[in-house]
CSV table of N, CA and C in Angstrom, one decimal:
chain,number,residue,atom,x,y,z
R,225,MET,N,-35.3,110.5,-88.1
R,225,MET,CA,-36.5,111.5,-87.7
R,225,MET,C,-36.1,112.5,-89.3
R,226,ASN,N,-37.1,112.6,-89.9
R,226,ASN,CA,-37.0,113.4,-90.8
R,226,ASN,C,-36.3,114.7,-91.1
R,227,PRO,N,-35.0,115.2,-92.0
R,227,PRO,CA,-34.2,116.4,-91.7
R,227,PRO,C,-35.2,117.9,-91.9
R,228,ALA,N,-36.5,117.7,-92.4
R,228,ALA,CA,-37.0,119.2,-92.3
R,228,ALA,C,-37.8,119.0,-90.9
R,229,GLN,N,-38.1,117.8,-90.1
R,229,GLN,CA,-38.5,118.1,-88.7
R,229,GLN,C,-37.3,118.2,-87.8
R,230,GLN,N,-36.4,117.9,-88.1
R,230,GLN,CA,-35.6,118.0,-87.1
R,230,GLN,C,-35.0,119.4,-87.2
R,231,THR,N,-34.8,120.5,-88.7
R,231,THR,CA,-34.6,121.9,-88.5
R,231,THR,C,-35.7,122.5,-87.8
R,232,VAL,N,-37.1,122.2,-88.4
R,232,VAL,CA,-38.3,122.7,-87.4
R,232,VAL,C,-37.7,122.6,-86.2
R,233,ASN,N,-37.7,121.4,-85.5
R,233,ASN,CA,-38.0,121.4,-83.7
R,233,ASN,C,-36.1,122.2,-83.5
R,234,ARG,N,-35.1,122.5,-84.0
R,234,ARG,CA,-34.2,123.2,-83.8
R,234,ARG,C,-34.9,124.5,-83.9
R,235,LEU,N,-35.0,124.9,-84.7
R,235,LEU,CA,-36.1,126.5,-84.5
R,235,LEU,C,-36.6,126.6,-84.0
R,236,ARG,N,-37.5,125.3,-83.4
R,236,ARG,CA,-38.8,125.9,-82.3
R,236,ARG,C,-37.9,125.8,-81.0
R,237,GLY,N,-36.9,125.4,-80.6
R,237,GLY,CA,-36.1,125.4,-79.7
R,237,GLY,C,-35.5,126.8,-79.7
R,238,CYS,N,-34.9,127.2,-80.6
R,238,CYS,CA,-34.5,128.8,-80.6
R,238,CYS,C,-35.0,129.7,-80.3
R,239,ALA,N,-36.8,129.4,-81.0
R,239,ALA,CA,-37.7,130.8,-80.7
R,239,ALA,C,-38.0,130.2,-79.2
R,240,VAL,N,-38.1,129.3,-78.9
R,240,VAL,CA,-39.0,129.5,-77.4
R,240,VAL,C,-37.8,129.9,-76.4
R,241,GLY,N,-36.2,129.4,-76.8
R,241,GLY,CA,-35.3,130.3,-75.9
R,241,GLY,C,-35.0,131.5,-76.0
R,242,ALA,N,-35.1,132.3,-77.0
R,242,ALA,CA,-35.1,134.1,-77.5
R,242,ALA,C,-36.1,134.8,-76.5
R,243,LEU,N,-37.5,133.5,-77.1
R,243,LEU,CA,-38.5,134.5,-76.6
R,243,LEU,C,-38.6,134.8,-75.1
R,244,SER,N,-37.9,133.6,-74.6
R,244,SER,CA,-38.1,133.4,-72.9
R,244,SER,C,-37.4,134.2,-72.3
R,245,ALA,N,-35.9,134.6,-73.0
R,245,ALA,CA,-35.0,136.0,-72.3
R,245,ALA,C,-35.5,137.2,-72.5
R,246,SER,N,-36.1,137.7,-73.7
R,246,SER,CA,-37.1,138.9,-74.0
R,246,SER,C,-37.8,139.3,-73.9
R,247,THR,N,-38.7,138.5,-73.4
R,247,THR,CA,-40.3,138.6,-72.9
R,247,THR,C,-39.8,138.5,-71.3
R,248,GLY,N,-38.8,138.1,-70.8
R,248,GLY,CA,-38.2,137.9,-69.1
R,248,GLY,C,-37.8,139.4,-68.7
R,249,ILE,N,-37.0,140.0,-70.0
R,249,ILE,CA,-36.5,141.4,-69.4
R,249,ILE,C,-37.3,142.5,-70.1
R,250,SER,N,-38.5,142.4,-71.0
R,250,SER,CA,-39.4,143.1,-71.6
R,250,SER,C,-40.9,143.4,-70.2
R,251,ALA,N,-40.7,141.9,-69.5
R,251,ALA,CA,-41.9,142.3,-68.5
R,251,ALA,C,-41.2,142.6,-67.1
R,252,HIS,N,-40.3,142.6,-67.2
R,252,HIS,CA,-39.7,142.9,-65.7
R,252,HIS,C,-39.5,144.9,-65.7
R,253,GLY,N,-39.1,145.3,-67.2
R,253,GLY,CA,-39.2,146.4,-67.3
R,253,GLY,C,-40.6,147.1,-67.4
R,254,MET,N,-41.2,146.3,-67.8
R,254,MET,CA,-42.6,147.4,-68.3
R,254,MET,C,-43.2,147.1,-66.5
R,255,ALA,N,-43.0,146.0,-65.9
R,255,ALA,CA,-43.3,146.0,-64.6
R,255,ALA,C,-42.8,147.2,-63.0
R,256,GLY,N,-41.9,148.2,-64.3
R,256,GLY,CA,-41.0,149.1,-63.2
R,256,GLY,C,-39.9,148.5,-62.5
R,257,GLY,N,-39.5,147.2,-62.9
R,257,GLY,CA,-38.1,147.1,-62.5
R,257,GLY,C,-36.9,147.6,-62.8
R,258,ALA,N,-35.7,147.6,-62.5
R,258,ALA,CA,-34.6,148.7,-62.8
R,258,ALA,C,-33.8,147.9,-63.5
R,259,VAL,N,-33.2,148.0,-64.2
R,259,VAL,CA,-32.2,147.4,-65.2
R,259,VAL,C,-31.3,146.0,-64.2
R,260,PRO,N,-31.9,145.5,-65.1
R,260,PRO,CA,-30.9,144.0,-64.4
R,260,PRO,C,-29.5,143.9,-63.9
R,261,GLY,N,-28.4,143.2,-63.4
R,261,GLY,CA,-27.4,143.0,-63.0
R,261,GLY,C,-26.7,142.1,-64.4
R,262,THR,N,-25.4,142.4,-64.1
R,262,THR,CA,-24.7,141.8,-65.4
R,262,THR,C,-25.0,140.1,-65.0
R,263,SER,N,-24.7,139.7,-63.8
R,263,SER,CA,-24.7,138.3,-63.4
R,263,SER,C,-25.9,137.4,-63.3
R,264,SER,N,-26.8,138.1,-63.0
R,264,SER,CA,-28.7,137.7,-63.4
R,264,SER,C,-28.8,138.0,-65.0
R,265,LEU,N,-28.4,138.6,-65.4
R,265,LEU,CA,-28.7,138.7,-67.3
R,265,LEU,C,-28.0,137.1,-67.7
R,266,LEU,N,-27.0,137.2,-67.8
R,266,LEU,CA,-26.4,136.0,-67.8
R,266,LEU,C,-26.4,134.8,-67.5
R,267,VAL,N,-26.9,134.5,-66.3
R,267,VAL,CA,-27.8,133.5,-66.0
R,267,VAL,C,-28.9,133.2,-66.4
R,268,MET,N,-29.5,134.2,-66.9
R,268,MET,CA,-31.3,134.2,-67.8
R,268,MET,C,-30.5,133.4,-68.6
R,269,VAL,N,-29.7,134.9,-69.5
R,269,VAL,CA,-29.5,133.9,-70.9
R,269,VAL,C,-29.3,132.5,-71.1
R,270,ALA,N,-28.0,132.1,-69.9
R,270,ALA,CA,-27.9,130.9,-70.0
R,270,ALA,C,-28.7,129.5,-70.1
R,271,ALA,N,-29.7,130.4,-69.3
R,271,ALA,CA,-31.0,129.3,-68.7
R,271,ALA,C,-32.0,129.2,-69.8
R,272,CYS,N,-31.9,129.9,-70.6
R,272,CYS,CA,-32.9,130.1,-71.7
R,272,CYS,C,-32.0,129.4,-73.1
R,273,VAL,N,-30.9,129.6,-73.2
R,273,VAL,CA,-30.3,128.7,-74.2
R,273,VAL,C,-30.2,127.3,-73.9
R,274,VAL,N,-30.5,126.6,-72.6
R,274,VAL,CA,-30.4,125.5,-71.9
R,274,VAL,C,-31.8,125.2,-72.7
R,275,LEU,N,-32.7,126.1,-72.2
R,275,LEU,CA,-34.0,125.1,-72.2
R,275,LEU,C,-34.6,125.7,-73.6
R,276,GLY,N,-34.2,126.5,-74.7
R,276,GLY,CA,-34.0,126.3,-76.1
R,276,GLY,C,-33.6,125.1,-76.7
R,277,GLU,N,-32.2,124.5,-76.1
R,277,GLU,CA,-31.7,123.5,-76.6
R,277,GLU,C,-32.4,122.3,-76.5
R,278,THR,N,-32.7,122.3,-74.9
R,278,THR,CA,-33.8,120.8,-74.8
R,278,THR,C,-34.8,120.7,-75.3
R,279,VAL,N,-35.4,121.8,-75.7
R,279,VAL,CA,-36.7,121.8,-76.2
R,279,VAL,C,-36.6,121.5,-78.0
R,280,GLY,N,-35.6,121.3,-78.2
R,280,GLY,CA,-35.0,122.1,-79.8
R,280,GLY,C,-34.7,120.5,-79.9
R,281,THR,N,-34.2,119.5,-79.2
R,281,THR,CA,-33.4,118.4,-79.6
R,281,THR,C,-34.5,117.2,-78.6
R,282,THR,N,-35.3,117.7,-78.2
R,282,THR,CA,-35.9,116.6,-77.2
R,282,THR,C,-37.5,116.2,-78.1
R,283,LEU,N,-37.5,117.6,-78.2
R,283,LEU,CA,-39.1,116.8,-78.7
R,283,LEU,C,-39.0,116.1,-80.1
R,284,ARG,N,-39.7,115.4,-80.7
R,284,ARG,CA,-39.2,114.0,-81.4
R,284,ARG,C,-40.8,114.2,-82.5
R,285,ARG,N,-41.7,114.6,-81.7
R,285,ARG,CA,-42.9,114.7,-82.9
R,285,ARG,C,-43.0,116.3,-82.7
R,286,PRO,N,-44.1,116.7,-83.6
R,286,PRO,CA,-44.4,118.2,-84.0
R,286,PRO,C,-45.1,118.4,-82.5
R,287,ALA,N,-44.7,119.6,-82.2
R,287,ALA,CA,-45.5,119.9,-80.6
R,287,ALA,C,-47.2,120.7,-81.0
R,288,GLY,N,-47.3,120.4,-80.4
R,288,GLY,CA,-48.7,120.9,-80.0
R,288,GLY,C,-48.7,122.5,-79.5
R,289,TRP,N,-50.4,122.8,-79.5
R,289,TRP,CA,-50.6,124.6,-78.7
R,289,TRP,C,-49.8,124.2,-77.8
R,290,PHE,N,-50.5,123.0,-76.6
R,290,PHE,CA,-50.0,123.3,-74.9
R,290,PHE,C,-48.7,123.3,-75.1
R,291,THR,N,-48.4,122.0,-75.5
R,291,THR,CA,-46.4,122.2,-75.3
R,291,THR,C,-45.4,123.4,-75.8
R,292,THR,N,-46.5,124.3,-76.7
R,292,THR,CA,-45.7,125.0,-76.7
R,292,THR,C,-45.6,126.1,-76.2
R,293,SER,N,-47.0,126.2,-75.9
R,293,SER,CA,-47.3,127.4,-74.5
R,293,SER,C,-46.6,126.9,-73.1
R,294,ALA,N,-47.1,125.9,-72.8
R,294,ALA,CA,-46.0,125.2,-71.6
R,294,ALA,C,-44.5,125.4,-71.7
R,295,CYS,N,-44.0,125.2,-72.5
R,295,CYS,CA,-42.5,125.5,-72.9
R,295,CYS,C,-42.3,126.9,-72.7
R,296,LEU,N,-43.2,127.5,-73.6
R,296,LEU,CA,-43.0,129.4,-73.1
R,296,LEU,C,-43.0,129.7,-72.0
R,297,ALA,N,-43.5,129.1,-71.2
R,297,ALA,CA,-44.2,129.2,-70.0
R,297,ALA,C,-43.3,129.1,-68.7
R,298,PHE,N,-42.6,128.3,-69.2
R,298,PHE,CA,-41.8,127.5,-68.3
R,298,PHE,C,-40.6,128.6,-68.8
R,299,GLY,N,-39.9,128.7,-69.6
R,299,GLY,CA,-39.0,129.9,-69.5
R,299,GLY,C,-38.7,131.4,-69.6
R,300,GLN,N,-40.3,131.4,-69.1
R,300,GLN,CA,-40.8,133.2,-68.5
R,300,GLN,C,-40.5,132.6,-67.1
R,301,LEU,N,-40.7,131.8,-66.9
R,301,LEU,CA,-40.6,131.7,-64.8
R,301,LEU,C,-39.2,131.4,-64.8
R,302,VAL,N,-38.6,130.4,-65.7
R,302,VAL,CA,-36.8,130.4,-65.4
R,302,VAL,C,-36.3,132.1,-65.7
R,303,ALA,N,-36.2,132.8,-66.8
R,303,ALA,CA,-36.3,133.7,-66.8
R,303,ALA,C,-36.1,135.1,-65.5
R,304,HIS,N,-37.8,135.0,-65.4
R,304,HIS,CA,-38.3,136.0,-64.1
R,304,HIS,C,-37.3,135.6,-63.0
R,305,LEU,N,-37.4,134.2,-62.6
R,305,LEU,CA,-36.4,133.9,-61.3
R,305,LEU,C,-35.8,134.2,-61.4
R,306,SER,N,-34.7,133.9,-62.6
R,306,SER,CA,-33.3,134.4,-62.7
R,306,SER,C,-32.8,135.8,-62.4
R,307,LEU,N,-33.6,136.6,-62.9
R,307,LEU,CA,-33.7,138.0,-62.7
R,307,LEU,C,-34.0,138.3,-61.2
R,308,THR,N,-35.1,138.2,-60.8
R,308,THR,CA,-35.1,138.3,-59.4
R,308,THR,C,-34.8,137.6,-58.1
R,309,THR,N,-33.8,137.2,-58.4
R,309,THR,CA,-33.5,136.2,-57.2
R,309,THR,C,-31.7,136.4,-57.0
R,310,LEU,N,-31.3,136.8,-58.4
R,310,LEU,CA,-29.6,136.8,-58.4
R,310,LEU,C,-29.3,138.3,-57.7
R,311,ASP,N,-30.4,139.4,-58.0
R,311,ASP,CA,-29.6,140.3,-57.6
R,311,ASP,C,-30.7,141.1,-56.3
R,312,ASP,N,-30.0,142.0,-55.8
R,312,ASP,CA,-31.0,142.6,-54.8
R,312,ASP,C,-32.3,142.8,-54.7
R,313,ALA,N,-33.0,142.3,-54.2
R,313,ALA,CA,-34.4,142.9,-54.1
R,313,ALA,C,-35.1,143.7,-54.6
R,314,THR,N,-34.2,144.7,-53.8
R,314,THR,CA,-34.9,145.9,-53.7
R,314,THR,C,-34.2,147.2,-55.2
R,315,ALA,N,-33.3,146.5,-55.3
R,315,ALA,CA,-32.5,146.6,-56.7
R,315,ALA,C,-33.9,147.0,-58.1
R,316,HIS,N,-34.3,145.9,-57.8
R,316,HIS,CA,-35.5,145.6,-58.8
R,316,HIS,C,-36.9,145.9,-58.7
R,317,GLY,N,-37.2,146.8,-57.6
R,317,GLY,CA,-38.9,147.1,-57.7
R,317,GLY,C,-39.4,146.1,-56.7
R,318,HIS,N,-38.8,145.2,-56.5
R,318,HIS,CA,-39.8,143.9,-55.6
R,318,HIS,C,-39.8,143.9,-54.5
R,319,HIS,N,-41.4,143.8,-53.9
R,319,HIS,CA,-41.3,143.2,-52.1
R,319,HIS,C,-40.9,142.4,-51.6
R,320,GLY,N,-40.2,141.5,-52.7
R,320,GLY,CA,-39.9,140.2,-52.4
R,320,GLY,C,-39.4,139.5,-53.6
R,321,VAL,N,-38.4,138.0,-53.5
R,321,VAL,CA,-37.8,137.3,-54.4
R,321,VAL,C,-38.6,136.7,-55.0
R,322,GLY,N,-38.9,137.4,-56.4
R,322,GLY,CA,-39.6,136.8,-57.3
R,322,GLY,C,-41.3,137.1,-57.0
R,323,ALA,N,-41.4,138.1,-57.0
R,323,ALA,CA,-42.7,138.9,-56.6
R,323,ALA,C,-43.4,139.2,-58.3
R,324,VAL,N,-44.5,138.9,-58.2
R,324,VAL,CA,-45.1,139.0,-59.6
R,324,VAL,C,-46.2,140.5,-59.3
R,325,THR,N,-46.1,141.3,-59.9
R,325,THR,CA,-46.7,142.4,-60.4
R,325,THR,C,-47.9,142.0,-61.3
R,326,PRO,N,-49.3,142.8,-61.6
R,326,PRO,CA,-50.2,142.7,-62.2
R,326,PRO,C,-50.0,143.1,-63.7
R,327,THR,N,-49.5,144.1,-63.8
R,327,THR,CA,-48.8,144.1,-65.3
R,327,THR,C,-47.6,143.2,-65.8
R,328,MET,N,-46.8,142.4,-64.8
R,328,MET,CA,-45.7,141.4,-65.6
R,328,MET,C,-47.0,140.5,-65.7
R,329,ALA,N,-47.3,140.0,-65.0
R,329,ALA,CA,-48.0,139.0,-65.3
R,329,ALA,C,-49.4,139.1,-66.5
R,330,VAL,N,-49.6,139.7,-67.1
R,330,VAL,CA,-50.2,140.1,-68.4
R,330,VAL,C,-49.4,140.3,-69.1
R,331,VAL,N,-48.4,140.9,-69.1
R,331,VAL,CA,-47.2,141.0,-70.2
R,331,VAL,C,-46.5,139.3,-70.1
R,332,HIS,N,-46.5,138.5,-69.7
R,332,HIS,CA,-46.0,136.9,-69.4
R,332,HIS,C,-46.8,136.2,-69.9
R,333,LEU,N,-48.6,136.5,-69.9
R,333,LEU,CA,-49.7,136.1,-70.4
R,333,LEU,C,-49.8,136.1,-72.2
R,334,GLY,N,-50.1,137.5,-72.4
R,334,GLY,CA,-50.0,137.8,-73.6
R,334,GLY,C,-48.7,137.6,-74.4
R,335,VAL,N,-47.6,137.1,-74.2
R,335,VAL,CA,-46.7,137.4,-74.9
R,335,VAL,C,-46.8,135.5,-74.8
R,336,THR,N,-46.9,135.0,-74.2
R,336,THR,CA,-47.0,133.3,-74.5
R,336,THR,C,-47.7,133.4,-76.0
R,337,VAL,N,-49.0,133.6,-75.4
R,337,VAL,CA,-49.8,133.4,-76.3
R,337,VAL,C,-49.6,133.9,-77.9
R,338,VAL,N,-49.0,134.8,-77.6
R,338,VAL,CA,-48.8,135.6,-79.2
R,338,VAL,C,-47.6,134.8,-79.3
R,339,GLY,N,-46.4,134.3,-78.8
R,339,GLY,CA,-45.3,133.4,-79.2
R,339,GLY,C,-45.5,132.3,-79.3
R,340,ALA,N,-46.6,132.2,-78.8
R,340,ALA,CA,-47.0,130.0,-79.0
R,340,ALA,C,-47.8,130.4,-80.4
R,341,VAL,N,-48.4,131.3,-81.0
R,341,VAL,CA,-49.3,131.5,-82.3
R,341,VAL,C,-48.2,131.6,-83.3
R,342,ALA,N,-47.1,132.4,-83.0
R,342,ALA,CA,-46.1,132.4,-83.8
R,342,ALA,C,-45.3,131.8,-84.1
R,343,ILE,N,-45.1,130.9,-83.2
R,343,ILE,CA,-44.1,129.5,-83.3
R,343,ILE,C,-44.8,128.5,-84.4
R,344,ARG,N,-46.4,128.4,-83.8
R,344,ARG,CA,-46.9,127.2,-84.9
R,344,ARG,C,-47.1,127.5,-86.0
R,345,VAL,N,-47.4,129.1,-86.9
R,345,VAL,CA,-47.4,129.2,-87.5
R,345,VAL,C,-45.9,129.2,-88.5
R,346,GLY,N,-44.9,129.9,-87.8
R,346,GLY,CA,-43.6,129.7,-88.1
R,346,GLY,C,-43.1,127.9,-88.8
R,347,GLU,N,-43.6,127.0,-87.8
R,347,GLU,CA,-43.2,125.7,-88.2
R,347,GLU,C,-44.3,124.8,-89.2
R,348,THR,N,-45.5,125.7,-89.7
R,348,THR,CA,-45.7,125.6,-90.9
R,348,THR,C,-45.1,125.9,-92.1
R,349,ALA,N,-44.6,126.9,-91.8
R,349,ALA,CA,-44.1,127.8,-92.8
R,349,ALA,C,-42.6,127.6,-93.5
R,350,ILE,N,-41.9,127.1,-92.2
R,350,ILE,CA,-40.7,127.4,-92.4
R,350,ILE,C,-40.1,126.6,-93.3
R,351,PRO,N,-40.3,124.8,-93.5
R,351,PRO,CA,-39.8,124.1,-94.4
R,351,PRO,C,-40.0,124.5,-96.4
R,352,ALA,N,-41.3,125.4,-96.6
R,352,ALA,CA,-41.6,125.9,-97.8
R,352,ALA,C,-40.8,127.3,-98.2
R,353,VAL,N,-40.1,127.9,-96.7
R,353,VAL,CA,-39.3,129.4,-97.0
R,353,VAL,C,-38.1,128.7,-97.1
R,354,LEU,N,-37.5,127.7,-96.5
R,354,LEU,CA,-36.2,127.3,-96.4
R,354,LEU,C,-35.9,126.7,-97.8
R,355,THR,N,-36.9,126.0,-98.5
R,355,THR,CA,-36.6,125.1,-100.0
R,355,THR,C,-37.1,126.6,-100.5
R,356,ALA,N,-37.6,127.6,-100.7
R,356,ALA,CA,-37.4,128.4,-101.7
R,356,ALA,C,-36.4,129.1,-101.6
R,357,ILE,N,-35.6,129.1,-100.6
R,357,ILE,CA,-34.3,130.0,-100.5
R,357,ILE,C,-33.1,129.1,-101.0
R,358,VAL,N,-33.3,127.7,-100.3
R,358,VAL,CA,-32.1,126.8,-100.9
R,358,VAL,C,-32.2,127.1,-102.7
R,359,ALA,N,-33.1,126.4,-103.2
R,359,ALA,CA,-33.8,126.7,-104.7
R,359,ALA,C,-32.9,127.7,-105.5
R,360,ALA,N,-33.2,129.2,-104.4
R,360,ALA,CA,-33.0,130.3,-105.1
R,360,ALA,C,-31.5,130.2,-105.1
R,361,LEU,N,-30.8,130.3,-104.1
R,361,LEU,CA,-29.4,129.8,-103.8
R,361,LEU,C,-28.9,129.2,-104.9
R,362,ARG,N,-29.2,128.1,-105.2
R,362,ARG,CA,-28.8,127.2,-106.2
R,362,ARG,C,-28.8,127.1,-107.4
R,363,GLN,N,-30.1,128.3,-108.0
R,363,GLN,CA,-30.0,129.3,-109.1
R,363,GLN,C,-28.6,130.3,-109.5
R,364,VAL,N,-28.0,130.7,-108.4
R,364,VAL,CA,-27.3,131.7,-107.8
R,364,VAL,C,-26.0,130.9,-108.0
R,365,LEU,N,-25.9,130.0,-107.2
R,365,LEU,CA,-24.5,129.3,-106.8
R,365,LEU,C,-24.0,128.2,-107.7
R,366,ASP,N,-24.8,127.7,-108.5
R,366,ASP,CA,-24.6,126.4,-109.2
R,366,ASP,C,-24.4,127.2,-110.7
R,367,PRO,N,-22.7,126.3,-111.1
R,367,PRO,CA,-22.5,126.9,-112.4
R,367,PRO,C,-23.3,126.1,-113.4
R,368,PRO,N,-23.4,126.5,-114.9
R,368,PRO,CA,-23.9,126.9,-115.7
R,368,PRO,C,-24.1,125.6,-116.7
R,369,THR,N,-24.9,124.5,-116.5
R,369,THR,CA,-24.5,123.0,-117.5
R,369,THR,C,-24.1,123.9,-119.0
R,370,VAL,N,-22.9,123.3,-119.8
R,370,VAL,CA,-23.1,123.7,-121.0
R,370,VAL,C,-23.0,122.6,-121.7
R,371,GLU,N,-23.7,122.3,-122.6
R,371,GLU,CA,-23.6,121.0,-123.4
R,371,GLU,C,-22.2,121.6,-124.3
R,372,ALA,N,-21.3,119.9,-124.0
R,372,ALA,CA,-20.3,119.4,-124.8
R,372,ALA,C,-20.5,119.0,-126.4
R,373,PRO,N,-19.6,119.4,-127.4
R,373,PRO,CA,-20.1,119.0,-128.4
R,373,PRO,C,-19.5,117.4,-128.4
R,374,ARG,N,-20.4,116.4,-129.0
R,374,ARG,CA,-20.1,115.3,-129.0
R,374,ARG,C,-18.7,114.7,-130.1
R,375,LEU,N,-18.1,114.0,-129.5
R,375,LEU,CA,-16.8,113.8,-130.7
R,375,LEU,C,-17.1,112.7,-132.0
R,376,ASP,N,-17.9,111.9,-131.3
R,376,ASP,CA,-18.5,111.1,-133.0
R,376,ASP,C,-19.0,112.1,-134.2
R,377,ARG,N,-19.8,113.1,-133.5
R,377,ARG,CA,-20.2,114.1,-135.0
R,377,ARG,C,-19.2,114.7,-135.3
R,378,LEU,N,-18.4,115.0,-134.6
R,378,LEU,CA,-17.1,115.6,-135.6
R,378,LEU,C,-15.9,114.9,-136.3
R,379,PHE,N,-15.9,113.7,-136.4
R,379,PHE,CA,-15.1,112.9,-137.0
R,379,PHE,C,-15.8,111.6,-137.7
R,380,ALA,N,-15.9,111.4,-138.7
R,380,ALA,CA,-16.7,110.5,-139.0
R,380,ALA,C,-16.3,108.9,-139.0
R,381,VAL,N,-16.6,108.3,-138.3
R,381,VAL,CA,-16.3,106.7,-137.9
R,381,VAL,C,-17.2,105.7,-137.9
R,382,SER,N,-16.0,104.3,-138.8
R,382,SER,CA,-17.3,103.5,-138.6
R,382,SER,C,-17.7,102.9,-137.6
R,383,ASP,N,-19.3,102.2,-137.8
R,383,ASP,CA,-19.8,101.7,-136.6
R,383,ASP,C,-19.6,100.6,-136.5
R,384,ALA,N,-19.3,100.0,-135.6
R,384,ALA,CA,-18.0,98.8,-134.8
R,384,ALA,C,-19.2,97.5,-134.6
R,385,ARG,N,-20.7,98.1,-134.8
R,385,ARG,CA,-21.8,97.1,-134.2
R,385,ARG,C,-22.1,96.2,-135.3
R,386,ARG,N,-21.7,96.9,-136.2
R,386,ARG,CA,-22.3,95.9,-137.9
R,386,ARG,C,-21.4,94.9,-137.8
R,387,SER,N,-19.9,95.2,-137.3
R,387,SER,CA,-19.2,93.8,-138.0
R,387,SER,C,-19.3,93.2,-136.6
R,388,LEU,N,-19.5,93.3,-135.7
R,388,LEU,CA,-20.1,92.7,-134.3
R,388,LEU,C,-21.0,91.2,-135.0
R,389,ARG,N,-22.2,92.2,-135.2
R,389,ARG,CA,-23.0,91.2,-135.4
R,389,ARG,C,-23.2,90.2,-136.5
R,390,ALA,N,-22.5,90.2,-137.3
R,390,ALA,CA,-21.6,89.2,-138.2
R,390,ALA,C,-20.7,88.2,-137.6
R,391,VAL,N,-20.2,88.6,-137.1
R,391,VAL,CA,-19.5,87.4,-135.5
R,391,VAL,C,-20.1,86.9,-135.2
R,392,ALA,N,-21.5,87.2,-134.5
R,392,ALA,CA,-22.4,86.4,-134.0
R,392,ALA,C,-23.2,85.8,-134.4
R,393,ALA,N,-23.6,85.7,-136.0
R,393,ALA,CA,-24.2,84.7,-136.8
R,393,ALA,C,-23.2,83.3,-136.4
R,394,LEU,N,-21.9,83.2,-136.4
R,394,LEU,CA,-20.9,82.2,-136.7
R,394,LEU,C,-20.7,81.8,-135.0
R,395,ASP,N,-21.8,81.7,-133.7
R,395,ASP,CA,-21.5,81.6,-132.9
R,395,ASP,C,-21.7,79.5,-133.0
R,396,THR,N,-21.1,79.0,-132.4
R,396,THR,CA,-21.8,77.3,-132.6
R,396,THR,C,-22.7,77.1,-131.4
R,397,ARG,N,-23.0,77.9,-130.2
R,397,ARG,CA,-23.9,77.7,-129.2
R,397,ARG,C,-25.0,77.8,-129.9
R,398,GLY,N,-26.1,76.4,-129.2
R,398,GLY,CA,-27.4,76.4,-129.8
R,398,GLY,C,-28.3,76.8,-128.8
R,399,PRO,N,-29.9,76.7,-129.1
R,399,PRO,CA,-30.7,77.0,-128.0
R,399,PRO,C,-30.8,76.7,-126.6
R,400,PRO,N,-31.5,76.8,-125.4
R,400,PRO,CA,-30.8,76.5,-124.4
R,400,PRO,C,-32.4,75.2,-124.4
R,401,LEU,N,-31.5,73.9,-123.9
R,401,LEU,CA,-32.3,72.9,-123.6
R,401,LEU,C,-33.9,72.8,-122.5
R,402,MET,N,-34.7,72.0,-122.8
R,402,MET,CA,-35.9,72.4,-122.1
R,402,MET,C,-35.7,71.2,-121.0
R,403,ALA,N,-35.8,72.1,-119.8
R,403,ALA,CA,-36.0,71.3,-118.6
R,403,ALA,C,-36.8,70.5,-118.3
R,404,GLY,N,-36.4,69.1,-117.9
R,404,GLY,CA,-37.1,67.5,-118.1
R,404,GLY,C,-37.5,67.4,-116.9
């Protein structure tokens, strides 16, 4: 696979994992949920990291709008379930494990669409941005090349090629024979 495409795939996976985790927490808070416990946060972050790594390493071709949106929606589902099922349901303001309020659903849907658009735009722009960054860093970090003076111009040296031409004329080798 093209190294540039590998980089884009890995960055897509990072974006899917990060957006899934952040939107899971923000939708939870916007829906009136309490601050989640440490254990559910750790499981949610771990699940989103695994999802991001899976998306970044398994997709071998550029993902379309549907695939990117599906990955984000699945990541938000994983984040939501990990936040609601691991802690006591009453501590989060839910009436049951995994309950979804209309506000939470709207936030998840809106962020899925905005995140998919942002990821797709980023996928097309990232190779050019990374190329520009590498070119700028090369200008700064590479040592300048200095032309070293040629030694043959500093000292007078006879040209040995002239003497070799005279010897070549005395060679006994003849022209090649015609193949019969």
